[in-house]
Short mmCIF file of C-alpha atoms in Angstrom, two decimals:
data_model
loop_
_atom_site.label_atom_id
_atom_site.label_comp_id
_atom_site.label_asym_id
_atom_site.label_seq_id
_atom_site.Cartn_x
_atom_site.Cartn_y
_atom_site.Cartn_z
CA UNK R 1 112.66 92.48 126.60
CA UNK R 2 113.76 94.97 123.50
CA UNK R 3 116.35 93.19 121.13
CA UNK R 4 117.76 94.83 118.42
CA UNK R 5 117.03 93.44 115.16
CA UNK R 6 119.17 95.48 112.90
CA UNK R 7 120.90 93.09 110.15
CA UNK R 8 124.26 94.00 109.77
CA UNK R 9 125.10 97.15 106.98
CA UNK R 10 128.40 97.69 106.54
CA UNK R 11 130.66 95.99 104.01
CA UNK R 12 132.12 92.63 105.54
CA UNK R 13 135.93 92.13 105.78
CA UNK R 14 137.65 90.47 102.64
CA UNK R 15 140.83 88.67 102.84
CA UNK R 16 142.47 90.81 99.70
CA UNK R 17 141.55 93.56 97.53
CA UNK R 18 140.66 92.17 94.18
CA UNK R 19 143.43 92.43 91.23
CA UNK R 20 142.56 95.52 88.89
CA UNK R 21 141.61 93.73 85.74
CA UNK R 22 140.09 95.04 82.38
CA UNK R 23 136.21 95.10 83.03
CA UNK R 24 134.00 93.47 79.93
CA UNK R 25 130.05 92.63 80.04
CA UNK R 26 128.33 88.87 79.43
CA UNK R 27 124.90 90.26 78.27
CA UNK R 28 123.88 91.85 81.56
CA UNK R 29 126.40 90.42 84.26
CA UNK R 30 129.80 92.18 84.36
CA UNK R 31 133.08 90.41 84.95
CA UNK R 32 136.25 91.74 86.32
CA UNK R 33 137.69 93.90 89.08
CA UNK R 34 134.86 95.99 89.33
CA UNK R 35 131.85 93.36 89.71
CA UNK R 36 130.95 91.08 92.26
CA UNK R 37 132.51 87.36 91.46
CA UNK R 38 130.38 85.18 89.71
CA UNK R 39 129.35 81.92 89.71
CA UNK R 40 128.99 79.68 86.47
CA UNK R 41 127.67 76.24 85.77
CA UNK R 42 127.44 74.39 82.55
CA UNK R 43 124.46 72.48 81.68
CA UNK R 44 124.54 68.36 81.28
CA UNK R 45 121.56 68.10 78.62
CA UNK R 46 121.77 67.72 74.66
CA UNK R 47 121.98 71.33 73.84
CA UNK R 48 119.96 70.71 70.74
CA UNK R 49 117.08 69.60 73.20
CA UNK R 50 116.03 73.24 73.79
CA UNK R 51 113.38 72.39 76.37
CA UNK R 52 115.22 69.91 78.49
CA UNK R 53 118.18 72.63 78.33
CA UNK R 54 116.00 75.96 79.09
CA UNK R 55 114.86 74.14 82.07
CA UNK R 56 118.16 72.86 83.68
CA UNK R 57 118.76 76.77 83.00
CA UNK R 58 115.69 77.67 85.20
CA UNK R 59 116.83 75.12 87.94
CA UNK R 60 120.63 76.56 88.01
CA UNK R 61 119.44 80.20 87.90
CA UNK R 62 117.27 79.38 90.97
CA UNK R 63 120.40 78.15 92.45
CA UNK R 64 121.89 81.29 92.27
CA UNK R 65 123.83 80.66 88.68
CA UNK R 66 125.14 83.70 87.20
CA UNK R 67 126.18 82.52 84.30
CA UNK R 68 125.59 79.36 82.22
CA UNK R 69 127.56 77.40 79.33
CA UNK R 70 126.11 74.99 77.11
CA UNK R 71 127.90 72.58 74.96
CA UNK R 72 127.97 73.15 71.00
CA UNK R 73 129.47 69.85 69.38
CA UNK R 74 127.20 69.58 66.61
CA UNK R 75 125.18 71.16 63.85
CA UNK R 76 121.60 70.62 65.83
CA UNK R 77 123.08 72.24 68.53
CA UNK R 78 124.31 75.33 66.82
CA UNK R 79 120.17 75.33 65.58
CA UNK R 80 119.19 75.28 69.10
CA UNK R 81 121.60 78.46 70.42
CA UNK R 82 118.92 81.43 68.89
CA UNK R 83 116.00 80.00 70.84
CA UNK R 84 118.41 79.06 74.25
CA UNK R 85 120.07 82.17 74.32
CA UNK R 86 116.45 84.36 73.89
CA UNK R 87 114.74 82.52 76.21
CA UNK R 88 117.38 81.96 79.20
CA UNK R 89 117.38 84.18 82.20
CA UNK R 90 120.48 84.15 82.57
CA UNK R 91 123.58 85.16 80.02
CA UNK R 92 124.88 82.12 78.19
CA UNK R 93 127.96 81.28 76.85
CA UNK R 94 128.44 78.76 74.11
CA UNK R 95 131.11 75.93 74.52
CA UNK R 96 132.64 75.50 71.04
CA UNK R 97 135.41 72.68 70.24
CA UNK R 98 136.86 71.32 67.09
CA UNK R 99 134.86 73.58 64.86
CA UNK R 100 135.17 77.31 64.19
CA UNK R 101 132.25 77.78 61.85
CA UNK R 102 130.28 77.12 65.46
CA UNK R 103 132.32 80.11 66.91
CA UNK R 104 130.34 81.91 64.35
CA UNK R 105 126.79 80.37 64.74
CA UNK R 106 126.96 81.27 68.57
CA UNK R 107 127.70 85.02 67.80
CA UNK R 108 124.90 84.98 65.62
CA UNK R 109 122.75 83.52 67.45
CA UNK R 110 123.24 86.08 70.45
CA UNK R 111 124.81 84.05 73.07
CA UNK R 112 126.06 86.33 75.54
CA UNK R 113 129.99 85.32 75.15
CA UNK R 114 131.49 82.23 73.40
CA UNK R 115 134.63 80.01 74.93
CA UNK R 116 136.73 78.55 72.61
CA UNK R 117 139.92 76.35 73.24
CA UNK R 118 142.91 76.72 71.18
CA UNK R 119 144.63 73.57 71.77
CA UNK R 120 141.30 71.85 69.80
CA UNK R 121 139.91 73.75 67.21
CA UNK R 122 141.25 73.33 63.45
CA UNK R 123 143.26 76.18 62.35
CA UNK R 124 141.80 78.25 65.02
CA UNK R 125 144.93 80.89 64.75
CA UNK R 126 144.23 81.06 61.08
CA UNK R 127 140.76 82.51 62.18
CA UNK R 128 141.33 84.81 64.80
CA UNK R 129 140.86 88.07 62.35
CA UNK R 130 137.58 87.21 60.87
CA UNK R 131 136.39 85.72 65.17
CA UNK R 132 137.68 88.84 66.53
CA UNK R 133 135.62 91.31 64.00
CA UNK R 134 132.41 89.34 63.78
CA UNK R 135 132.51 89.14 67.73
CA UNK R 136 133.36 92.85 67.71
CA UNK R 137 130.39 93.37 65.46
CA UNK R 138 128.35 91.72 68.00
CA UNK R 139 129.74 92.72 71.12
CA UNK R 140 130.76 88.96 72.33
CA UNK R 141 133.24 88.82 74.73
CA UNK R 142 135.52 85.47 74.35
CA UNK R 143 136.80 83.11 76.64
CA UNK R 144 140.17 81.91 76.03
CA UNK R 145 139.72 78.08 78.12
CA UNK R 146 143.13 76.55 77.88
CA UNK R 147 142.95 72.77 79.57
CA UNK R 148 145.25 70.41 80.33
CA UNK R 149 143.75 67.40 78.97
CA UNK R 150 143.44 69.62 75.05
CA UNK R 151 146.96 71.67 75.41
CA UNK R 152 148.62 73.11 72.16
CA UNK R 153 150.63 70.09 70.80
CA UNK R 154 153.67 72.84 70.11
CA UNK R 155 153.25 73.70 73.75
CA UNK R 156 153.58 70.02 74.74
CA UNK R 157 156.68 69.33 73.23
CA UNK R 158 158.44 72.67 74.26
CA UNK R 159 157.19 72.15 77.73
CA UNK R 160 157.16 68.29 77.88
CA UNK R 161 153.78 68.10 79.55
CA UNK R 162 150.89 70.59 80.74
CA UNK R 163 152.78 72.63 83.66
CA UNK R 164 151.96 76.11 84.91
CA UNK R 165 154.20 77.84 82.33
CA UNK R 166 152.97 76.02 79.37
CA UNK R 167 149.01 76.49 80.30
CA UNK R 168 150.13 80.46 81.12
CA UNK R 169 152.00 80.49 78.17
CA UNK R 170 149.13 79.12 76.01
CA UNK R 171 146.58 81.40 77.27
CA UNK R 172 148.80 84.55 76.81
CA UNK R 173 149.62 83.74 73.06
CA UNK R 174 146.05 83.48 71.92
CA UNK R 175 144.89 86.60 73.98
CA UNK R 176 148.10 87.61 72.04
CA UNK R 177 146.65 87.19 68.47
CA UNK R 178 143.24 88.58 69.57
CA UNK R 179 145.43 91.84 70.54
CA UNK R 180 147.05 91.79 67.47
CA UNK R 181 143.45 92.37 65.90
CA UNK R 182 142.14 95.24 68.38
CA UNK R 183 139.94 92.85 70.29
CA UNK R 184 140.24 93.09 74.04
CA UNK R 185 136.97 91.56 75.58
CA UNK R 186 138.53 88.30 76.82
CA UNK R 187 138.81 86.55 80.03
CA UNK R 188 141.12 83.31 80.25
CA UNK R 189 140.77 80.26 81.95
CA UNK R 190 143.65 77.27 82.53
CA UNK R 191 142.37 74.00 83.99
CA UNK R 192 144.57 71.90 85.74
CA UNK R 193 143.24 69.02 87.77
CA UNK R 194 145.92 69.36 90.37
CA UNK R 195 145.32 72.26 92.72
CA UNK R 196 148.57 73.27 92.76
CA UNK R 197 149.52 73.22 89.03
CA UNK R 198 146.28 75.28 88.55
CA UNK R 199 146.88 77.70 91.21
CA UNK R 200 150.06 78.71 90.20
CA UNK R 201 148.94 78.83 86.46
CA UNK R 202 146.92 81.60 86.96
CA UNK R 203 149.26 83.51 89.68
CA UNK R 204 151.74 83.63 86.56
CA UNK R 205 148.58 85.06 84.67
CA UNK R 206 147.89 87.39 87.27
CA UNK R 207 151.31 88.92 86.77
CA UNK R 208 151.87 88.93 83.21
CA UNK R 209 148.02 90.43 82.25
CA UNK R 210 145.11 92.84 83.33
CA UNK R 211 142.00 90.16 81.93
CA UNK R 212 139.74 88.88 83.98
CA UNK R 213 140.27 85.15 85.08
CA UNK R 214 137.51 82.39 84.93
CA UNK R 215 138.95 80.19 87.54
CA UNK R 216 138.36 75.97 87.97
CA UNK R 217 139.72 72.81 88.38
CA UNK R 218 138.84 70.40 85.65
CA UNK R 219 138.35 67.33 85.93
CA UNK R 220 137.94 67.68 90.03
CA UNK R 221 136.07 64.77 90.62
CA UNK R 222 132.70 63.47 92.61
CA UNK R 223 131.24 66.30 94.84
CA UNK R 224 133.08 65.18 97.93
CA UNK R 225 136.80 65.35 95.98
CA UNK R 226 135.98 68.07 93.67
CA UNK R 227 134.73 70.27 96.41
CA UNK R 228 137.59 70.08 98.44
CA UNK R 229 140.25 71.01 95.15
CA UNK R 230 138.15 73.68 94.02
CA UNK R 231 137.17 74.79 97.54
CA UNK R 232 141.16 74.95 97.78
CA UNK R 233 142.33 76.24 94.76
CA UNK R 234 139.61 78.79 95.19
CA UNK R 235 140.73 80.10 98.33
CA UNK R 236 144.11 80.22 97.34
CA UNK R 237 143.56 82.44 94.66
CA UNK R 238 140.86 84.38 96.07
CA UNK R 239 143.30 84.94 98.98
CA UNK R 240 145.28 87.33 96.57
CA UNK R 241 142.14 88.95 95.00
CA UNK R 242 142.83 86.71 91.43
CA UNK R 243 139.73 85.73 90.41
CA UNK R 244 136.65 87.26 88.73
CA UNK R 245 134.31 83.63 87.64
CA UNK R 246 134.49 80.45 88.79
CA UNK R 247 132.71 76.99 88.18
CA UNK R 248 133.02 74.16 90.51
CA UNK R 249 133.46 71.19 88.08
CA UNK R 250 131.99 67.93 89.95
CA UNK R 251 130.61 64.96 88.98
CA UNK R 252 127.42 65.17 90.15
CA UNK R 253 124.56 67.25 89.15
CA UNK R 254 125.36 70.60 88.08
CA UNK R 255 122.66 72.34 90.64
CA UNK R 256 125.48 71.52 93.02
CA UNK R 257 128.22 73.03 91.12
CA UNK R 258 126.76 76.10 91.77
CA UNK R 259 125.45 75.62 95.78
CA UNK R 260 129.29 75.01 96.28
CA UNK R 261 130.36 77.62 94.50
CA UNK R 262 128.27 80.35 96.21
CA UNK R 263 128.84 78.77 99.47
CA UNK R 264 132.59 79.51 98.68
CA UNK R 265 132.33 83.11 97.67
CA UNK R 266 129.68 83.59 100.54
CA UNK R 267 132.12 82.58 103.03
CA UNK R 268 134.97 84.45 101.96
CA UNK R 269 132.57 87.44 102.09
CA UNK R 270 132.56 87.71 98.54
CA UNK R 271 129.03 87.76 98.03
CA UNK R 272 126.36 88.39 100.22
CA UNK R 273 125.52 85.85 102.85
CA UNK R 274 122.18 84.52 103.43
CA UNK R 275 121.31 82.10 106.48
CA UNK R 276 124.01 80.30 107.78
CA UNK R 277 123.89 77.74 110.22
CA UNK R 278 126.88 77.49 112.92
CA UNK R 279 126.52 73.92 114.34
CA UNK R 280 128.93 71.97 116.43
CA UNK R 281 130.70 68.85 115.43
CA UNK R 282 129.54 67.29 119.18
CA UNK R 283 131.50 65.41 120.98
CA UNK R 284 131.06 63.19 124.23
CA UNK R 285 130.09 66.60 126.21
CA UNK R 286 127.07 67.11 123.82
CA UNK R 287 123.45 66.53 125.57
CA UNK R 288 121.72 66.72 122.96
CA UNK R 289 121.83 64.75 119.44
CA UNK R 290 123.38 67.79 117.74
CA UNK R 291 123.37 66.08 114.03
CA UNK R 292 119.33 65.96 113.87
CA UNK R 293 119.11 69.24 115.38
CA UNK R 294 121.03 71.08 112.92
CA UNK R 295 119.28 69.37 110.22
CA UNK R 296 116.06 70.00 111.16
CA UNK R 297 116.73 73.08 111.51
CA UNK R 298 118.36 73.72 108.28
CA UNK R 299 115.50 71.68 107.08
CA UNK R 300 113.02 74.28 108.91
CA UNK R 301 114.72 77.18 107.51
CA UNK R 302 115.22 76.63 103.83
CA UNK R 303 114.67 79.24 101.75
CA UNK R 304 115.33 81.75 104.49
CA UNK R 305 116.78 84.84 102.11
CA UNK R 306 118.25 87.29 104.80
CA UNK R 307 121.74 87.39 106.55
CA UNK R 308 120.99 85.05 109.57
CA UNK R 309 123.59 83.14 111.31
CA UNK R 310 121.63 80.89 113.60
CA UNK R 311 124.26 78.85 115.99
CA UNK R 312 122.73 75.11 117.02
CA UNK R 313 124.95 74.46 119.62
CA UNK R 314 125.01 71.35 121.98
CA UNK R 315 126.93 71.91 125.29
CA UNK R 316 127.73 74.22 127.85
CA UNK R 317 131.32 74.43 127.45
CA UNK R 318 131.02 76.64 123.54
CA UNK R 319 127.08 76.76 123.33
CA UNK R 320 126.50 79.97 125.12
CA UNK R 321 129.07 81.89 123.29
CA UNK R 322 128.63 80.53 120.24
CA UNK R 323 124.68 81.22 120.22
CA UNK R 324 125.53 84.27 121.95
CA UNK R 325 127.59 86.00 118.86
CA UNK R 326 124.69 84.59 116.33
CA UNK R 327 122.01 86.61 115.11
CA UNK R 328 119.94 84.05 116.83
CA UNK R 329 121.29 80.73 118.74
CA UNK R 330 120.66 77.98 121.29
CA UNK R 331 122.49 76.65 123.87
CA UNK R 332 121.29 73.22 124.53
CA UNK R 333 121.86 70.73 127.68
CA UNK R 334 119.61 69.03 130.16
CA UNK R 335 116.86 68.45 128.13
CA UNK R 336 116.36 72.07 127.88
CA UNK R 337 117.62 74.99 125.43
CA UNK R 338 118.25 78.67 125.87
CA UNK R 339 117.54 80.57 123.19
CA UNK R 340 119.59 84.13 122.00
CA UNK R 341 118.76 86.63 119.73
CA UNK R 342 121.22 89.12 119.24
CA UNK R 343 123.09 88.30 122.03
CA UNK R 344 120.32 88.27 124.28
CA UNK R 345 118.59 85.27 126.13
CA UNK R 346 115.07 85.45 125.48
CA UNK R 347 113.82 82.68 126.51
CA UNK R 348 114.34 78.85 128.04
CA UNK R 349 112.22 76.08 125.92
CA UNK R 350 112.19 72.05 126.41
CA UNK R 351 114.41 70.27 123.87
CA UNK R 352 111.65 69.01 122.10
CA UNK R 353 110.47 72.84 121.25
CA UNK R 354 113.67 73.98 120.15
CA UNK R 355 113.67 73.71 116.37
CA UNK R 356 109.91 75.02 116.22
CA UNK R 357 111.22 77.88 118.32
CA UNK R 358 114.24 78.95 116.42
CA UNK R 359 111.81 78.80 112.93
CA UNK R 360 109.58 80.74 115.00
CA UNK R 361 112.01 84.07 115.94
CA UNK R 362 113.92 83.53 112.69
CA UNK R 363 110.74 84.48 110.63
CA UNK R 364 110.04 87.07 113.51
CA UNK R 365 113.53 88.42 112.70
CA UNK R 366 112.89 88.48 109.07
CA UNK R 367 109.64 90.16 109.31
CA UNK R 368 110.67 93.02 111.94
CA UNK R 369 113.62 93.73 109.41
CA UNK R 370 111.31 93.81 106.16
CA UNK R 371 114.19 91.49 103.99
CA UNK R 372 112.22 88.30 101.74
CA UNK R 373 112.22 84.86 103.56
CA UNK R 374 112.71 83.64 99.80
CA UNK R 375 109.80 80.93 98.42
CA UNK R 376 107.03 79.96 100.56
CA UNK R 377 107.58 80.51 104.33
CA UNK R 378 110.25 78.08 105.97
CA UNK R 379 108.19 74.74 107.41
CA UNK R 380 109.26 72.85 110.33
CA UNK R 381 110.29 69.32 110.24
CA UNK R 382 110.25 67.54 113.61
CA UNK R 383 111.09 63.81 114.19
CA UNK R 384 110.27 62.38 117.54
#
């Protein structure tokens, strides 16, 4: 039987056009209207340990990080930012609090863009000339983070606590004073750790400005919580094209900050999609144990690098049209599995051959259509 292999190659559908913003460079990755939405992480190591920190920044950019932030509290870690930013394969962006003689050091040290937060740094207004020329000089875009937890004092009492206006209005008057200078190569952040506070923070950005927007929810929590609020803020704003970064702030290792995040921009079609695994939740018609066959299958196919959606489907009542719509699928019930490739039944396998089938015509599909199969071919874990 002939079955069409052809991966999909035209654009997927998008919920919403994505908001015209200014368009500005962090070393090599572009951010704003214009560029694919990218996906940041920040690093958990002393920065001033240069080795630890270069190789958390191998393990995120293997992830998939675009972009990567490391903290900058301290004198040692200003000395470390020359030998970080040279080295790194990605762009990164130094974190700076409290100090603005570190603003300097991280310009000057070529780090890729700097983010500095007003509502922290001594006499940071009364610096904003001399910031905005050196990082002219250098060609350092800034990031303007405004966060709840660090808002403006001045902003605080006028607003009585950190609401959408006050975090909007924060961010606007320091991209304010950089404009008051000539300097233009901002984006702006404000981190709220309620969903809603933060989403509507940055719709009233989205109205009142044309910079790109760095999008998160502080504070969001251990992976299960934070993933949820940022999965929803995310959407919401994504929903009206407002967005250009984001980082998924969790409490857990920040390798998973960034598999969430480009699981969330995958799935809104906003970047490209790799393998994808359509499983069922079971239920009492299920004949098979659905659970351990969609995990050894995921298991079997990691690292896969093309477009696949492979369906692992457990009944007869949504298995067949499920796997049938898949790139490649099975249909499983009476101890027995059908197994579709591009719509197609190809062939009819015991259970206990399933998964080592489905590895089987995924690499099959992955040679025939020339794409990488990422790492080391896929392996096959079976329990019996």
């Amino acid at each position: 039987m002939s079955v069409d292999l052809g991966l999909p190659t035209s654009p997927p559908p998008v919920l919403a056009e994505r908001r015209k913003t200014r368009q500005l460079m962090v070393g090599p990755v572009g951010v704003g209207s214009e560029h694919p939405v990218s996906v940041q992480s920040m690093t958990t190591t002393q920065t001033s340990d240069v080795n630890a920190t270069l190789q958390q920044i191998a393990e995120l950019t293997a992830a998939g990080c675009d972009i990567v932030r490391v903290a900058c509290p301290r004198p040692e870690d200003a000395e470390a930012l020359p030998a970080i930013a040279q080295k790194s394969k990605i762009p990164v962006i130094a974190d700076i609090h409290f100090q603005p003689r570190y603003v300097f050091a991280a310009i000057e040290a070529g780090c890729a863009g700097v983010r500095v937060n007003p509502g922290n740094i001594k006499k940071f207004d009364d610096r904003v000339g001399e910031i905005a020329q050196a990082a002219k000089d250098h060609g350092t875009p800034i990031r303007i983070g405004v966060n709840a937890g660090s808002l403006d004092q001045r902003l605080l009492q006028k607003h009585g606590k950190a609401t959408p206006e006050a975090l909007a209005e924060s961010a606007l008057w320091e991209a304010g004073l950089f404009a008051e200078h000539d300097f233009h190569d901002i984006k702006i952040s404000v981190k709220h750790n309620d969903p809603v506070v933060m989403v509507r923070a940055y719709e009233i950005l989205a109205e009142q400005c044309d910079y790109p927007l760095h999008l998160g929810v502080t504070e969001a929590g251990p992976a299960f919580q934070g993933t949820i609020k940022s999965s929803v803020a995310f959407g919401a704003l994504l929903r009206q094209g407002i967005g250009d970064t984001i980082r998924v702030s969790l409490s857990a290792p920040p390798v998973e900050e960034v598999k969430v995040g480009t699981q969330i921009l995958e799935s809104l079609n906003l970047r490209p999609r790799k393998l994808e695994i359509v499983s069922c939740p079971s239920c009492g018609r299920a004949q098979v144990d659905v659970y351990k066959l969609a995990d050894e299958v995921t298991a079997g196919l990691e690292g896969m690098e093309i477009p696949l959606r492979v369906a692992v489907m457990g009944c007869v009542v949504n298995g067949p049209g499920e796997a049938r719509e898949a790139d490649l699928g099975v249909a499983s019930g009476n101890g027995k599995g059908q197994i579709f490739v591009k719509g197609e039944v190809i062939r009819t396998v015991p259970e206990h051959q399933i998964v080592e089938t489905l590895i089987e015509e995924a690499m099959r599909i992955a040679e025939e259509s020339g794409e990488s199969i990422g790492d080391g071919e896929p392996t096959v874990t079976v329990t019996s």
